[in-house]
XYZ file of C-alpha atoms in Angstrom:
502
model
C 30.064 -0.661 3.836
C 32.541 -3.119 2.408
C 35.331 -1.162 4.649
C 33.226 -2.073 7.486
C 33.992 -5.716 7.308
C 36.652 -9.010 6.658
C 35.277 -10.107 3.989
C 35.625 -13.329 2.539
C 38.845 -14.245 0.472
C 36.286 -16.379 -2.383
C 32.685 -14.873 -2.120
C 30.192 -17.558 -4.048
C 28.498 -15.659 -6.887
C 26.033 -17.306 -9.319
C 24.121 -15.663 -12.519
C 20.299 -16.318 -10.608
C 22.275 -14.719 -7.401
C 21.980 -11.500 -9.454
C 19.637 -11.784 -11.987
C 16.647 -14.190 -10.980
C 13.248 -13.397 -12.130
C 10.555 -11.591 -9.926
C 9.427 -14.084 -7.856
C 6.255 -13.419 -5.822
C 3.398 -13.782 -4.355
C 1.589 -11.755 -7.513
C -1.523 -12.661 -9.183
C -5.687 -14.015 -9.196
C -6.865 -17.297 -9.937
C -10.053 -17.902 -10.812
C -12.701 -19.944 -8.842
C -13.372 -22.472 -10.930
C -15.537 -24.914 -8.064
C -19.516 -23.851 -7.368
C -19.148 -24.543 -4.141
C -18.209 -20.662 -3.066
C -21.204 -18.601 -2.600
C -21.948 -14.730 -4.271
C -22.960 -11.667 -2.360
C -26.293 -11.833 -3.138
C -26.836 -15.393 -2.262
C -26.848 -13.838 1.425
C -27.244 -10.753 2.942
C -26.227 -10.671 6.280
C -24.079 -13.099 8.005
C -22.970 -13.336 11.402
C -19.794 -14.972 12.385
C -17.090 -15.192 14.807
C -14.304 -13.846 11.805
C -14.636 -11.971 8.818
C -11.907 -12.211 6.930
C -11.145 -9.826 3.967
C -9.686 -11.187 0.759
C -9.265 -14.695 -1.024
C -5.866 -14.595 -1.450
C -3.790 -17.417 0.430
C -2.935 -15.489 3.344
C -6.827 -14.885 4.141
C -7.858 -18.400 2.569
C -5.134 -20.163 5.382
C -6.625 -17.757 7.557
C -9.859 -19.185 6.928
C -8.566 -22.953 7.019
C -7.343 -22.986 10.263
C -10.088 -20.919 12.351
C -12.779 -23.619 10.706
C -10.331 -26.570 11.879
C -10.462 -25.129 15.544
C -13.714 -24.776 15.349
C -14.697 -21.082 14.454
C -17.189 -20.040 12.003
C -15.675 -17.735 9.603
C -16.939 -15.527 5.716
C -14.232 -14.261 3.536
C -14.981 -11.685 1.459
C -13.818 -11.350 -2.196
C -13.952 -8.301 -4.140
C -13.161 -10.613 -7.173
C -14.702 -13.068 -8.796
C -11.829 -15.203 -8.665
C -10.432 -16.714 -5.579
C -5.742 -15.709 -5.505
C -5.131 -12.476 -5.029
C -1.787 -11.822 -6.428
C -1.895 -15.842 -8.021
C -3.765 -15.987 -10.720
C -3.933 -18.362 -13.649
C -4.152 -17.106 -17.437
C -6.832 -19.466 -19.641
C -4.711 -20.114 -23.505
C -7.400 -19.688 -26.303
C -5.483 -23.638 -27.281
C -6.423 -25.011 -24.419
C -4.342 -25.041 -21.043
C -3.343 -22.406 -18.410
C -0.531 -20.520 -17.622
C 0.594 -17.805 -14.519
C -0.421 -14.549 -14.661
C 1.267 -13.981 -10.917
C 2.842 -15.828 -8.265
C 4.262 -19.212 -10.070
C 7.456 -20.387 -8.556
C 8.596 -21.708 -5.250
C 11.476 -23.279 -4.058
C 13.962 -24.524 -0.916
C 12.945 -23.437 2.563
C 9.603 -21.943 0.856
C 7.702 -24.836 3.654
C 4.598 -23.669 4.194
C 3.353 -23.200 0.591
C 4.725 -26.499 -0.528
C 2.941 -28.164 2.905
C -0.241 -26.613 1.489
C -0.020 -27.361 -1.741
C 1.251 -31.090 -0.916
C -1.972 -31.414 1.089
C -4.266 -30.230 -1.460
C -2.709 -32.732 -3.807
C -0.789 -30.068 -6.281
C 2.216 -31.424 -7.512
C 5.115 -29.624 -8.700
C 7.665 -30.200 -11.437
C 11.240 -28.507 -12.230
C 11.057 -24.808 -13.902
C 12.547 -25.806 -17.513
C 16.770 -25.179 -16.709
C 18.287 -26.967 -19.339
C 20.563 -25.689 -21.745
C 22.299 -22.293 -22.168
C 21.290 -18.471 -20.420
C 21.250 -16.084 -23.011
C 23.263 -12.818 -21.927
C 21.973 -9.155 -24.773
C 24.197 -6.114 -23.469
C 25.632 -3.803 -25.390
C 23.734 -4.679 -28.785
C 25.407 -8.448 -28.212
C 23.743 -11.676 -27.558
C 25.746 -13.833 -25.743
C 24.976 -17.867 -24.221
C 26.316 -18.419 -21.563
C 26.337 -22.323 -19.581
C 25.411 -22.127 -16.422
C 27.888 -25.313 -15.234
C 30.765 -24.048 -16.576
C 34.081 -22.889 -14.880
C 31.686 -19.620 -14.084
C 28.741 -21.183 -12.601
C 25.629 -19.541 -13.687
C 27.293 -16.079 -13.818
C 26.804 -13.711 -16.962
C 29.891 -13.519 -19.147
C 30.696 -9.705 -18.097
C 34.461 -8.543 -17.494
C 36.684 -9.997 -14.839
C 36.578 -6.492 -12.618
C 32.916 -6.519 -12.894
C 32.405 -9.948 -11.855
C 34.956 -9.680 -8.869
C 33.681 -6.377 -7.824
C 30.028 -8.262 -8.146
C 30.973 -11.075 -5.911
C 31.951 -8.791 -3.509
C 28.879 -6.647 -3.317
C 26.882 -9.679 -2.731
C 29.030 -11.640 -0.402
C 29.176 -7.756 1.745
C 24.798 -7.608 1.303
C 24.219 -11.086 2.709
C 26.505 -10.851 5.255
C 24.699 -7.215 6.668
C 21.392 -9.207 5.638
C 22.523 -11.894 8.438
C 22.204 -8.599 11.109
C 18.643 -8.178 10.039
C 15.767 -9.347 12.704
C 13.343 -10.540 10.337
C 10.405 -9.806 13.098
C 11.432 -6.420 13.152
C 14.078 -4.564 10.816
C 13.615 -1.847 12.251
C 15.283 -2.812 15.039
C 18.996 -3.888 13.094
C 21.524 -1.948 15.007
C 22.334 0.362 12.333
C 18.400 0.407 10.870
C 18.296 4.117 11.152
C 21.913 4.003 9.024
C 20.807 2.324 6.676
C 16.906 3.669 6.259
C 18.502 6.832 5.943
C 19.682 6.173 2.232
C 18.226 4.082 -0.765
C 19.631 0.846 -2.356
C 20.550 2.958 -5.462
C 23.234 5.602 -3.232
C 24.504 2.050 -1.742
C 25.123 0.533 -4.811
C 26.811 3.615 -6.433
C 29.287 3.349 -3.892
C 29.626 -0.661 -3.359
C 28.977 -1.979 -7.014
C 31.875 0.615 -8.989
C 32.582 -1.072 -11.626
C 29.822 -0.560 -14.525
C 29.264 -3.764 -15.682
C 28.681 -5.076 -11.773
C 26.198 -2.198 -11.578
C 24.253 -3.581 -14.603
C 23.835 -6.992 -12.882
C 22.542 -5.512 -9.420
C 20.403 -3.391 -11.288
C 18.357 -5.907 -13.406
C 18.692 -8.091 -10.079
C 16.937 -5.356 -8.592
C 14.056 -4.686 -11.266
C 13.977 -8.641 -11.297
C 13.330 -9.205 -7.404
C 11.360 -6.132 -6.709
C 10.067 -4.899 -9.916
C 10.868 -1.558 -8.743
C 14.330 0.621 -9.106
C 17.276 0.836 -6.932
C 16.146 4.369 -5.921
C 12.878 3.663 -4.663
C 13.969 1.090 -1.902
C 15.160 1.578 1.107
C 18.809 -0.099 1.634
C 17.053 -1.703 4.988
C 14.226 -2.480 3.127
C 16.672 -4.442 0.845
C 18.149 -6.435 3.758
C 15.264 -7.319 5.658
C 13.556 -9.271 2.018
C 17.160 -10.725 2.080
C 17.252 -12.129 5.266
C 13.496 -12.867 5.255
C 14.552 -15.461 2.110
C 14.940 -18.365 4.268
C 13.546 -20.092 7.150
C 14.254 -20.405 10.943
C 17.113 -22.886 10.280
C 18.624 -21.377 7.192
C 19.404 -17.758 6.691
C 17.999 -16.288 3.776
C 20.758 -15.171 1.101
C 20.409 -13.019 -2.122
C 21.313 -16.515 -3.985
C 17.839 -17.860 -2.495
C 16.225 -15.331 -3.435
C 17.085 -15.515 -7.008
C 18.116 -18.516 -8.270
C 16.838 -20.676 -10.482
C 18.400 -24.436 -9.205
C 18.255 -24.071 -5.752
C 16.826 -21.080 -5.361
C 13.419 -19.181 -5.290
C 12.397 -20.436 -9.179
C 13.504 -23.876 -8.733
C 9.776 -25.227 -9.283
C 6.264 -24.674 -10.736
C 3.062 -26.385 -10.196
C 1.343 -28.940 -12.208
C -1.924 -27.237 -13.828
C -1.225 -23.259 -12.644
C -0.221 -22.246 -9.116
C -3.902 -21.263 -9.236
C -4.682 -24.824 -8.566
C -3.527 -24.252 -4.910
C -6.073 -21.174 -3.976
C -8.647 -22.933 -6.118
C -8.929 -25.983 -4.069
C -8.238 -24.618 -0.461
C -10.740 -22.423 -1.754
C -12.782 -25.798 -2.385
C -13.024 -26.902 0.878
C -14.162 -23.750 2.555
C -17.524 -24.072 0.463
C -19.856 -21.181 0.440
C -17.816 -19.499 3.522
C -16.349 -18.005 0.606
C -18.400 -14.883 -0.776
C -16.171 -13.706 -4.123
C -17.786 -10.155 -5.705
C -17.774 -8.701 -2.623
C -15.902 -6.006 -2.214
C -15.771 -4.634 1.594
C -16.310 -0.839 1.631
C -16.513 -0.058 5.436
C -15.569 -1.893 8.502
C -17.293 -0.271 11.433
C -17.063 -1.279 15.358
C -19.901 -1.147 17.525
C -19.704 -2.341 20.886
C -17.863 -5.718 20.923
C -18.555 -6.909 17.499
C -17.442 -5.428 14.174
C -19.981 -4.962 11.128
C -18.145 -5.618 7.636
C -20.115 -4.291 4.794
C -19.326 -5.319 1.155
C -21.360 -5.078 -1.985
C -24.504 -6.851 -1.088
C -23.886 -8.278 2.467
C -22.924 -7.277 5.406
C -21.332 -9.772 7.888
C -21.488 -9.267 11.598
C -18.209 -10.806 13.543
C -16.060 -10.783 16.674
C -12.759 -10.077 14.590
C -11.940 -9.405 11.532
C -8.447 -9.942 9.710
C -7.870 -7.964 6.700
C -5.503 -9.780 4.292
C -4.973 -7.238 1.211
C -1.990 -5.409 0.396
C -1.539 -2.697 2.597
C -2.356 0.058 -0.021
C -5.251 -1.517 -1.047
C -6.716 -2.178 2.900
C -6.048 1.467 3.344
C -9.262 1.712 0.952
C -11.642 0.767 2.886
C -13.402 2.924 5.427
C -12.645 2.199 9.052
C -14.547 3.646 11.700
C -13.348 4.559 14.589
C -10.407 5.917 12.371
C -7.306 3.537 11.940
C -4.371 4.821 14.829
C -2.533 7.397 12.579
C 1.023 5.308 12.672
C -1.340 2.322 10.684
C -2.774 5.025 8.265
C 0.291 6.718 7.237
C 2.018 3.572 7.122
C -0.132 2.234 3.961
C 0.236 5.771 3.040
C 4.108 5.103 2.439
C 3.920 1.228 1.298
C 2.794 1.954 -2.459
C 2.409 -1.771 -4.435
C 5.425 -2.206 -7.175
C 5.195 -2.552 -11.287
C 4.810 -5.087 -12.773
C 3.661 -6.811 -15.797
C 3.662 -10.523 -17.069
C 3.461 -11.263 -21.269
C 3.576 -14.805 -22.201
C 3.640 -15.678 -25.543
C 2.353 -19.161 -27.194
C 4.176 -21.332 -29.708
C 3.761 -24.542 -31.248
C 6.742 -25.982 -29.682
C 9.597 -24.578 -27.020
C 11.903 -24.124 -30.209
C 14.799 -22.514 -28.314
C 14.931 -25.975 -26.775
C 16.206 -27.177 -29.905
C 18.365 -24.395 -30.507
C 20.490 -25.239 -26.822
C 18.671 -22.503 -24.799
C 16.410 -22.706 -21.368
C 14.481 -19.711 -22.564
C 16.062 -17.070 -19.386
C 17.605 -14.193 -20.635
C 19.306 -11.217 -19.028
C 19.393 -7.784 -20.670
C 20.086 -4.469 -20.826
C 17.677 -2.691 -22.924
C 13.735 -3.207 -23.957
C 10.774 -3.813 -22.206
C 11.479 -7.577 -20.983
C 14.819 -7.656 -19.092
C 14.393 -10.994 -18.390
C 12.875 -13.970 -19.353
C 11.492 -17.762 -18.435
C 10.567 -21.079 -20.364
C 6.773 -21.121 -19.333
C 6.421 -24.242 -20.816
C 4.015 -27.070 -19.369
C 5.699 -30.221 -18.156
C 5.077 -32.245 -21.301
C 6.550 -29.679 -23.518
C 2.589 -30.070 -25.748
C 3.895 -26.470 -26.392
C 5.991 -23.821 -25.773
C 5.766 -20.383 -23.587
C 8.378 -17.179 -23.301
C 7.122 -15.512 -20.145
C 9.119 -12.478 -19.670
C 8.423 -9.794 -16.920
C 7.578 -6.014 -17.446
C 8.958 -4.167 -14.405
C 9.568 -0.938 -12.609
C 9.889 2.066 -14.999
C 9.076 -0.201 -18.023
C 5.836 -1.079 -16.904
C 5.014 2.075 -16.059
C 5.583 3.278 -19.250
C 3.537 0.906 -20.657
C 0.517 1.657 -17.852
C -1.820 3.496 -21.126
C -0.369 1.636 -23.379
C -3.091 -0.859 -25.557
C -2.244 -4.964 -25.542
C -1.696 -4.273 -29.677
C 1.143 -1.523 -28.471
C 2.301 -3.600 -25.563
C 2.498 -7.031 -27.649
C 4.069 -5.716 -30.050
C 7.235 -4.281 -27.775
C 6.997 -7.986 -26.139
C 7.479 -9.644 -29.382
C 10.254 -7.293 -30.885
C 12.501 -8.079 -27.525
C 11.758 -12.142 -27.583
C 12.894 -12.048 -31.096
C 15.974 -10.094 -30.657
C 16.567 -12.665 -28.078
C 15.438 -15.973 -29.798
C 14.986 -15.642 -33.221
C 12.364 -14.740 -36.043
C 10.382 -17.892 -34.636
C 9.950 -15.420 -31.721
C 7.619 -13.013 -33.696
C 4.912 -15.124 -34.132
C 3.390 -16.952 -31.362
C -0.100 -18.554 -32.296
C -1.662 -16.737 -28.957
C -0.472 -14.088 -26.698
C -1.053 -13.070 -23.005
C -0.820 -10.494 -20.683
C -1.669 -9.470 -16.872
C -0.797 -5.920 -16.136
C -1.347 -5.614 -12.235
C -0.363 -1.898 -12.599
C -4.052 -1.776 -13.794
C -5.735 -4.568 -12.260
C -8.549 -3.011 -9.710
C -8.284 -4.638 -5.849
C -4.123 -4.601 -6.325
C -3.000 -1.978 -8.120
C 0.778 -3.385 -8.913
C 3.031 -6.058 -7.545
C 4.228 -8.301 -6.630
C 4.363 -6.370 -3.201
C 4.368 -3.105 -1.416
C 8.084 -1.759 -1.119
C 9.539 0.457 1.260
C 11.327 3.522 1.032
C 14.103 5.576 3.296
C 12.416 6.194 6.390
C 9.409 4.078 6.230
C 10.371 0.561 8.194
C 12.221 2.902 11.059
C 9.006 4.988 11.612
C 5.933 2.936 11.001
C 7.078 -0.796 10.388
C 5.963 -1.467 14.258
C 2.039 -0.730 12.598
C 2.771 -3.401 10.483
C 1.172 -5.966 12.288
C -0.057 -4.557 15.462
C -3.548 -5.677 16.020
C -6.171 -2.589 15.880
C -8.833 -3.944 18.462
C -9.844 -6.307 16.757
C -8.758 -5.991 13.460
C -5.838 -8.313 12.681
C -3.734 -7.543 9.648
C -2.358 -10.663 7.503
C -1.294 -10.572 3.560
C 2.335 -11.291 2.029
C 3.920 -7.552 3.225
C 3.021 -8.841 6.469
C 5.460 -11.824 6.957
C 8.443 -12.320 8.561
C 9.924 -14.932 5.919
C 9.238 -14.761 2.357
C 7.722 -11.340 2.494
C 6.369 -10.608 -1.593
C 5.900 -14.403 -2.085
C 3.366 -16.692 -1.840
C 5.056 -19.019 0.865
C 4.868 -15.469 2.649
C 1.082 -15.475 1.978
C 0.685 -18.367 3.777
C 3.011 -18.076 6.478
C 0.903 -14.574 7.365
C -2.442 -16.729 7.152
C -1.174 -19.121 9.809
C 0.538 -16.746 12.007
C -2.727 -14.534 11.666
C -5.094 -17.438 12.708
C -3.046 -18.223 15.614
C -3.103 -14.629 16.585
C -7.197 -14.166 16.650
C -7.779 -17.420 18.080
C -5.559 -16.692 21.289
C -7.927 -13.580 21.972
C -11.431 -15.774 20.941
C-alpha cells in the first residue's frame, strides 16, 4: 500500500499510537439502587418499547424514548445493570473496572452523559517513565523526551513504524464510517487480513512487534483474525464528525482514548442512568424468544413477558443471535452474527498497599513481548489510598487461559508484574479478575471483530431495522465502535430511529 501513496516526509509517531491499552466498551456494573424492579415483581407488561439489555446503548435507549414521552421495559439477563462496564468490589474497601474504564477527546456523548449524571472524571495516572521488556530486557523509557512516547526499539524499526502508521491513517481517512463497506477499494482490502498487510508494510521486525501488541492491545484479538477493512473502519470511526479519527486516538494515553477515568468506577455512569429509569428496569431477565404477532411484538424473558410496538435489541451481535426470533431473522442478519464472534479478553488487577512504582519513577504501563500481560495500567484511585497494576489478558493469551483456575491464572499475572516491577509485585494484599471469555450474556470482548469478507457481504444487516426490531449496542456505531462512547452514541441514534416510525 505504501507504493500507493506520497507519503509524508515526517510522519508523527508516539509510543500509545502503537501500543495503547484495550480500550472499550467491555464490562457489567452492578445495580446497586432498589429502585429497578426483578422479573418476578411483574409478569406481563405492555409497552410501546421493549428494549433488550442494560448496557448503555439500551439504557440511552431507554432515556430518551421516556423523555419523549414513550413508555418503555428493559430487560436484563443480569443482575447488574453495564453490560460490557462493570465495576470489581476490593475485599479493602473500594471498586475498581472490570470492563470499559477509560474515555477520552472527541469521546462526546459518554462524557455528556456522564457530566449529566454528575460522574466526574480525573487523569489516568501518566506520570513518570513507560517501562519497555523485549528480548529478556527491561527498559524505561520517558515519554517527553526527544522520542515522544515511542518505545526505545532500533532506528529502522521506528522509521519503518512511523511509516506504517502515517500510510494506515491516511487509507483510514477513505473509510465512510456509516458504511465501510462502501470505501472504494473495500472489496481490496476485505479480501486480506491485517496480519498479510502488516507482513508486507511493517518489514522491519522490531516495527512488527509494536503493531502487533498495538493490535492485541486495541482489539484483543490477532492480526490474522481481522479484516484489514475492518482495521480501517475502527480507525476512522476514532473520532467525531469534526475530527477524523487516527490510530494515535485510538491509543494514546495523553490525548488519546485512555486519557481519563471516572471518579468511583465507570460503573457509576450505568448505575445512575440506570437510577432514574426506576423499575422500567427488569435485571434477571433474560429474553429467550421475541415473537411478532400482528402489529405488536411479544418479548418473553425468564418470568415476564412484555407486550410492545418495537423492540430494540442492544446486545452484542453474537449474543442477540441467541435468542429465538420468530418469523426467522432475514438470512443476511443471521449469518451476519454468525461471522461477528466477540474478542478475548481478560482484566487482572492486583491490590497493594501503596502505587510503589510511583516511587520508583514509573506510571505503571508497560509494553512487552512475552507473558500473559503485554501491557499494563496504574489502576490506582485518585487519592493514591492505594495502589492497582491492571494489566490486560488478550487474544491467544486469554484463550489459553479460558480453563485455567484464578489460583493458575493469578499466579501467571503476578510472575509478569514482577518481572516488570519488582519483588513488591508478587504480593498484592487482594487480587482480581473478570474473564469475559467466560462470562454468560457476553461471551468475550471488548467487541465483535470482523474478518475478510464479512463487512463487504453482510455489514449492510448491521443496522437495518427487521420490522420492528431495531438493533443498537457498541458494534453498531458509526464512531467509537468497541467503546463505551460507542454504546451511547448507538442508544441515541437507536431512539431517534424507533421514535420516527411511533
Amino acid at each position: 500500500m505504501a507504493s500507493e501513496r506520497q507519503l509524508p516526509r515526517n510522519p508523527r509517531l508516539s509510543r500509545r499510537s502503537l501500543l495503547g491499552g484495550a480500550a472499550a466498551a467491555a464490562g457489567a456494573a452492578t445495580l446497586t439502587t432498589t429502585s429497578a424492579g426483578t422479573a418476578s415483581a411483574a409478569t406481563t407488561r405492555d409497552v410501546d418499547v421493549a428494549i433488550v439489555g442494560a448496557g448503555l446503548a439500551g439504557l440511552t435507549a431507554a432515556r430518551d424514548l421516556v423523555a419523549a414521552g414513550k413508555s418503555v421495559v428493559v430487560l436484563e439477563a443480569r443482575n447488574r445493570v453495564g453490560g460490557r462496564v462493570m465495576g470489581l468490589n476490593l475485599a479493602g474497601g473500594g471498586v475498581t473496572e472490570g470492563g470499559g474504564e477509560f474515555i477520552g477527546p472527541t469521546q462526546d456523548r459518554i462524557r455528556a452523559l456522564a457530566d449529566s449524571l454528575g460522574v466526574g472524571t480525573f487523569a489516568t495516572y501518566n506520570t513518570g517513565d513507560n517501562l519497555l521488556y523485549k528480548d529478556g530486557k527491561k527498559t524505561p523509557y520517558a515519554t517527553d523526551g526527544i522520542l515522544g512516547s515511542v518505545p526505545p526499539i532500533d532506528a529502522a524499526g521506528l522509521a519503518n513504524a512511523a511509516i506504517v502508521q502515517a500510510t494506515l491513517d491516511d487509507l483510514a481517512k477513505q473509510i465512510p464510517v456509516d458504511a465501510p463497506w462502501t470505501a472504494a477499494k473495500a472489496d481490496e482490502w476485505d479480501r486480506q487480513t491485517f496480519e498479510t498487510w502488516l507482513r508486507a508494510n511493517a518489514v522491519i521486525p522490531s516495527a512488527k512487534f509494536l503493531f502487533d501488541v498495538a493490535c492485541t492491545s486495541i482489539f484483543s484479538a490477532e492480526p490474522r483474525e481481522l479484516s484489514f477493512l475492518f482495521v480501517l473502519f475502527y480507525i476512522a470511526a476514532a473520532g467525531n464528525a469534526s475530527n477524523p479519527g487516527t490510530l494515535e486516538r485510538l491509543t494514546e494515553t495523553a490525548n488519546g482514548a485512555q486519557e481519563l477515568r471516572f471518579v468511583g468506577g465507570s460503573q457509576l455512569v450505568p448505575i445512575k442512568l440506570a437510577a432514574t429509569l426506576g423499575d422500567r428496569v427488569v435485571l434477571s431477565a433474560p429474553v429467550r424468544t421475541i415473537t411478532k404477532s400482528g402489529a405488536q411484538y411479544a418479548v418473553t424473558a425468564d418470568g415476564i413477558t412484555v407486550t410492545a410496538k418495537k423492540v430494540v435489541v442492544a446486545a452484542p451481535p453474537p449474543i442477540a443471535a441467541r435468542i429465538s426470533y420468530d418469523p426467522l431473522l432475514p438470512a443476511a442478519r443471521d449469518q451476519l452474527t454468525q461471522r461477528l464472534p466477540m474478542a478475548s479478553v481478560g482484566k487482572a488487577i492486583a491490590i497493594y498497599d501503596t502505587p510503589f512504582w510511583r516511587a520508583d519513577g514509573l506510571n505503571g504501563q508497560v509494553v512487552s513481548d512475552t507473558g500473559v500481560i503485554s501491557s499494563t495500567f496504574d489502576n490506582s484511585p485518585p487519592d493514591a489510598s492505594y495502589g492497582a497494576l491492571m494489566g490486560f489478558i488478550e487474544a491467544d493469551e486469554a484463550r489459553k487461559l479460558d480453563a485455567a483456575s484464578e489460583a493458575e491464572v493469578r499466579a501467571a499475572v503476578l510472575k509478569d508484574y514482577t518481572t516488570y516491577f519488582g519483588a513488591k509485585a508478587a504480593s498484592p494484599t487482594s487480587f482480581v479478575l473478570q474473564r469475559w471469555n467466560n462470562e454468560a450474556y457476553t461471551r468475550g470482548g471488548p467487541v465483535s471483530i470482523a474478518a475478510p469478507g464479512v463487512l463487504t457481504q453482510y455489514g449492510p444487516a448491521l443496522r437495518e431495522p427487521v420490522g420492528g426490531i431495531h438493533w443498537a449496542g457498541t458494534e453498531t456505531s458509526t464512531y467509537w465502535m468497541g467503546f463505551m462512547d460507542g454504546a451511547v452514541r448507538s442508544g441515541e441514534r437507536v431512539a431517534k430511529e424507533v421514535l420516527a416510525v411511533l
